[in-house]
């Protein structure tokens, strides 16, 4: 999607290995989010960021960490991947300070932990 | 826990008919958003309605919000095969952290 890219698009990794997913935006938006989507379900918030070096946990943050050293990049790390973390991961950005803006989503990263 | 819940879970209609999806939520909100997701793709923002608004239109889309009932509806008029997708509502009750429902899968038959 325009202005936001995720990498990699697909990844297969082994249980116990660390994995980092990258979200890059060119919109200069303040807010960035990581969600996971599991089959037949909506999205669940993992972590979000409201500025450089400012991050906070979402509802399913256990086993995940994030970093945001630049406005344009938001990294999600699975510290020690488990099979329960097999999912599709979406990054989203939101502009403005009023929170009355919709999200723009990336195309997703399909992660398989074997 | 899910804040928004869509109803029905699945909806199948003929092209040209209207499609109505509903979303219910539990706590007070700042705004409610609707998104579309085509199979294997990311979500696309359709429309946002603020808590002090009752109805919004965008093309063939009409969204209503009833804060007294904690519910919203999305109406797609004159549906097309290209409207086949999953539709999600999301509620912002906590400073920009939106919570998504499980979605309604819409199938529009040509």
Tab-separated table of C-alpha atoms in Angstrom:
chain	number	residue	atom	x	y	z
A	1	UNK	CA	0.000	0.000	0.000
A	2	UNK	CA	1.129	3.492	-0.764
A	3	UNK	CA	3.362	4.993	1.918
A	4	UNK	CA	3.813	1.894	4.024
A	5	UNK	CA	5.765	-1.255	3.306
A	6	UNK	CA	6.401	-4.387	5.302
A	7	UNK	CA	9.283	-6.780	4.964
A	8	UNK	CA	9.636	-9.617	4.507
A	9	UNK	CA	6.299	-10.573	2.923
A	10	UNK	CA	6.712	-14.217	3.834
A	11	UNK	CA	8.976	-15.964	6.313
A	12	UNK	CA	9.378	-19.486	7.620
A	13	UNK	CA	11.429	-19.848	10.757
A	14	UNK	CA	12.216	-22.498	13.328
A	15	UNK	CA	10.930	-22.621	16.870
A	16	UNK	CA	13.226	-20.819	19.283
A	17	UNK	CA	14.853	-18.490	16.764
A	18	UNK	CA	14.533	-14.696	16.938
A	19	UNK	CA	12.696	-12.992	14.106
A	20	UNK	CA	12.437	-9.321	13.209
A	21	UNK	CA	9.756	-7.853	11.001
A	22	UNK	CA	10.123	-4.382	9.566
A	23	UNK	CA	7.577	-1.696	8.854
A	24	UNK	CA	8.643	1.355	6.881
A	25	UNK	CA	6.520	4.439	6.196
A	26	UNK	CA	7.081	7.480	4.033
A	27	UNK	CA	4.121	9.474	5.363
A	28	UNK	CA	5.880	10.966	8.404
A	29	UNK	CA	3.001	9.793	10.586
A	30	UNK	CA	3.444	9.824	14.322
A	31	UNK	CA	1.510	6.685	15.212
A	32	UNK	CA	2.488	3.175	14.168
A	33	UNK	CA	0.964	-0.145	15.154
A	34	UNK	CA	1.636	-3.869	14.930
A	35	UNK	CA	-1.344	-6.219	14.765
A	36	UNK	CA	-1.605	-9.934	14.228
A	37	UNK	CA	-4.443	-11.641	12.407
A	38	UNK	CA	-5.288	-15.293	12.869
A	39	UNK	CA	-7.645	-17.303	10.624
A	40	UNK	CA	-11.240	-16.276	10.998
A	41	UNK	CA	-10.438	-13.517	13.435
A	42	UNK	CA	-10.006	-9.820	13.479
A	43	UNK	CA	-6.829	-8.033	14.325
A	44	UNK	CA	-5.268	-7.994	17.771
A	45	UNK	CA	-2.914	-5.225	18.826
A	46	UNK	CA	0.599	-6.318	19.758
A	47	UNK	CA	2.444	-3.031	20.307
A	48	UNK	CA	2.107	0.515	19.164
A	49	UNK	CA	4.246	3.639	18.993
A	50	UNK	CA	3.308	7.257	19.449
A	51	UNK	CA	6.691	8.659	18.509
A	52	UNK	CA	10.391	7.933	18.244
A	53	UNK	CA	11.427	5.781	21.186
A	54	UNK	CA	7.865	5.950	22.574
A	55	UNK	CA	6.154	2.586	22.539
A	56	UNK	CA	3.546	0.757	24.565
A	57	UNK	CA	2.035	-2.688	24.840
A	58	UNK	CA	-1.162	-3.907	23.273
A	59	UNK	CA	-3.387	-6.783	24.298
A	60	UNK	CA	-1.127	-9.616	23.022
A	61	UNK	CA	2.386	-8.307	23.689
A	62	UNK	CA	3.895	-11.331	25.467
A	63	UNK	CA	6.803	-12.747	23.481
A	64	UNK	CA	7.147	-9.628	21.332
A	65	UNK	CA	9.249	-6.501	21.558
A	66	UNK	CA	9.396	-3.409	19.378
A	67	UNK	CA	11.728	-0.561	18.606
A	68	UNK	CA	11.321	2.758	16.881
A	69	UNK	CA	14.586	4.653	16.473
A	70	UNK	CA	13.365	6.685	13.500
A	71	UNK	CA	9.968	8.086	12.570
A	72	UNK	CA	9.801	5.949	9.464
A	73	UNK	CA	10.712	2.536	10.899
A	74	UNK	CA	8.912	0.354	13.426
A	75	UNK	CA	10.448	-3.057	14.092
A	76	UNK	CA	8.702	-6.032	15.655
A	77	UNK	CA	10.880	-8.748	17.171
A	78	UNK	CA	9.801	-12.191	18.234
A	79	UNK	CA	12.408	-12.926	20.834
A	80	UNK	CA	12.124	-16.721	20.611
A	81	UNK	CA	9.557	-17.771	18.033
A	82	UNK	CA	6.896	-20.316	18.993
A	83	UNK	CA	4.311	-22.119	16.867
A	84	UNK	CA	1.564	-20.012	18.454
A	85	UNK	CA	3.138	-16.987	16.794
A	86	UNK	CA	2.392	-18.358	13.347
A	87	UNK	CA	0.172	-15.627	11.992
A	88	UNK	CA	-0.167	-12.777	9.542
A	89	UNK	CA	1.326	-9.595	10.927
A	90	UNK	CA	0.086	-6.190	9.832
A	91	UNK	CA	1.647	-2.841	10.409
A	92	UNK	CA	-0.525	0.277	10.371
A	93	UNK	CA	0.040	3.996	10.511
A	94	UNK	CA	-2.206	6.835	11.548
A	95	UNK	CA	-1.798	10.530	11.039
A	96	UNK	CA	-2.824	13.469	13.134
A	97	UNK	CA	-3.013	14.075	16.846
A	98	UNK	CA	-6.751	13.824	17.281
A	99	UNK	CA	-6.909	10.080	16.667
A	100	UNK	CA	-9.855	10.738	14.391
A	101	UNK	CA	-8.112	9.298	11.386
A	102	UNK	CA	-8.358	5.834	9.972
A	103	UNK	CA	-5.415	3.531	9.724
A	104	UNK	CA	-3.415	2.803	6.611
A	105	UNK	CA	-2.277	-0.800	6.613
A	106	UNK	CA	0.669	-2.524	5.041
A	107	UNK	CA	0.249	-5.643	2.947
A	108	UNK	CA	1.193	-7.945	5.789
A	109	UNK	CA	3.904	-10.462	6.639
A	110	UNK	CA	2.912	-14.101	6.686
A	111	UNK	CA	5.051	-15.803	9.338
A	112	UNK	CA	5.195	-19.555	9.803
A	113	UNK	CA	7.007	-21.016	12.802
A	114	UNK	CA	7.867	-24.690	12.365
B	1	UNK	CA	-11.108	-9.017	24.610
B	2	UNK	CA	-12.936	-7.908	21.487
B	3	UNK	CA	-14.576	-4.519	21.727
B	4	UNK	CA	-16.454	-4.655	18.458
B	5	UNK	CA	-18.465	-7.620	17.259
B	6	UNK	CA	-19.853	-7.825	13.753
B	7	UNK	CA	-23.099	-9.457	12.799
B	8	UNK	CA	-23.730	-11.508	10.741
B	9	UNK	CA	-20.509	-13.515	10.490
B	10	UNK	CA	-21.272	-14.260	6.849
B	11	UNK	CA	-23.604	-12.721	4.307
B	12	UNK	CA	-24.362	-13.850	0.761
B	13	UNK	CA	-26.379	-11.689	-1.623
B	14	UNK	CA	-27.011	-11.176	-5.337
B	15	UNK	CA	-25.398	-8.387	-7.263
B	16	UNK	CA	-27.514	-5.263	-7.136
B	17	UNK	CA	-28.918	-5.985	-3.680
B	18	UNK	CA	-28.054	-3.999	-0.587
B	19	UNK	CA	-25.814	-5.442	2.140
B	20	UNK	CA	-26.119	-4.455	5.775
B	21	UNK	CA	-23.591	-5.343	8.449
B	22	UNK	CA	-23.805	-4.488	12.103
B	23	UNK	CA	-21.229	-3.829	14.789
B	24	UNK	CA	-21.824	-3.766	18.526
B	25	UNK	CA	-19.367	-2.618	21.142
B	26	UNK	CA	-19.167	-2.496	24.912
B	27	UNK	CA	-17.592	0.740	26.131
B	28	UNK	CA	-17.735	4.408	25.240
B	29	UNK	CA	-15.786	5.266	22.128
B	30	UNK	CA	-14.099	8.240	20.476
B	31	UNK	CA	-14.821	6.964	16.987
B	32	UNK	CA	-15.719	3.865	15.025
B	33	UNK	CA	-14.120	2.814	11.766
B	34	UNK	CA	-15.044	0.363	9.034
B	35	UNK	CA	-12.476	-1.492	6.940
B	36	UNK	CA	-12.564	-3.871	3.992
B	37	UNK	CA	-10.148	-6.742	3.495
B	38	UNK	CA	-9.874	-8.644	0.267
B	39	UNK	CA	-8.552	-12.181	0.524
B	40	UNK	CA	-4.829	-12.218	1.260
B	41	UNK	CA	-4.535	-8.451	1.400
B	42	UNK	CA	-4.232	-5.741	4.017
B	43	UNK	CA	-7.183	-3.830	5.397
B	44	UNK	CA	-8.434	-0.744	3.598
B	45	UNK	CA	-10.039	2.076	5.541
B	46	UNK	CA	-13.557	2.829	4.315
B	47	UNK	CA	-15.071	5.345	6.672
B	48	UNK	CA	-14.685	6.787	10.173
B	49	UNK	CA	-17.560	8.106	12.224
B	50	UNK	CA	-16.974	10.142	15.354
B	51	UNK	CA	-18.905	9.625	18.548
B	52	UNK	CA	-20.846	12.878	18.054
B	53	UNK	CA	-21.951	11.929	14.539
B	54	UNK	CA	-24.971	9.805	13.679
B	55	UNK	CA	-24.575	9.099	9.986
B	56	UNK	CA	-21.927	9.376	7.271
B	57	UNK	CA	-21.951	8.632	3.580
B	58	UNK	CA	-19.195	7.793	1.141
B	59	UNK	CA	-20.262	6.802	-2.338
B	60	UNK	CA	-22.355	3.635	-2.012
B	61	UNK	CA	-21.531	3.319	1.678
B	62	UNK	CA	-23.674	4.571	4.517
B	63	UNK	CA	-22.618	4.226	8.138
B	64	UNK	CA	-24.797	4.926	11.129
B	65	UNK	CA	-23.814	5.134	14.762
B	66	UNK	CA	-26.117	4.821	17.749
B	67	UNK	CA	-24.097	5.500	20.886
B	68	UNK	CA	-27.085	4.838	23.153
B	69	UNK	CA	-27.250	1.281	21.825
B	70	UNK	CA	-23.487	1.023	21.325
B	71	UNK	CA	-23.969	-0.131	17.780
B	72	UNK	CA	-23.141	0.816	14.217
B	73	UNK	CA	-24.246	-0.403	10.832
B	74	UNK	CA	-22.593	-0.378	7.422
B	75	UNK	CA	-24.872	-0.362	4.397
B	76	UNK	CA	-23.508	-1.051	0.936
B	77	UNK	CA	-26.061	-0.157	-1.701
B	78	UNK	CA	-26.334	-1.711	-5.167
B	79	UNK	CA	-23.646	-4.257	-4.380
B	80	UNK	CA	-21.194	-5.514	-6.992
B	81	UNK	CA	-19.162	-8.689	-7.259
B	82	UNK	CA	-16.090	-6.568	-6.465
B	83	UNK	CA	-17.565	-5.830	-3.020
B	84	UNK	CA	-16.904	-9.449	-2.061
B	85	UNK	CA	-14.564	-9.164	0.935
B	86	UNK	CA	-14.439	-9.255	4.704
B	87	UNK	CA	-15.586	-6.151	6.521
B	88	UNK	CA	-14.346	-5.170	9.958
B	89	UNK	CA	-15.392	-2.551	12.430
B	90	UNK	CA	-12.850	-1.046	14.789
B	91	UNK	CA	-13.496	1.088	17.826
B	92	UNK	CA	-11.168	3.684	19.293
B	93	UNK	CA	-11.892	3.914	23.003
B	94	UNK	CA	-8.361	4.543	24.232
B	95	UNK	CA	-6.308	7.316	22.658
B	96	UNK	CA	-5.810	5.895	19.215
B	97	UNK	CA	-5.588	2.194	20.022
B	98	UNK	CA	-8.355	0.682	17.955
B	99	UNK	CA	-9.882	-2.700	18.721
B	100	UNK	CA	-11.149	-4.808	15.843
B	101	UNK	CA	-14.020	-7.232	15.600
B	102	UNK	CA	-13.870	-10.628	13.916
B	103	UNK	CA	-15.453	-9.372	10.711
B	104	UNK	CA	-18.332	-10.112	8.372
B	105	UNK	CA	-17.575	-12.084	5.222
B	106	UNK	CA	-19.623	-10.718	2.345
B	107	UNK	CA	-20.119	-12.692	-0.855
B	108	UNK	CA	-21.792	-10.941	-3.760
B	109	UNK	CA	-22.909	-13.349	-6.467
B	110	UNK	CA	-22.930	-12.108	-10.060
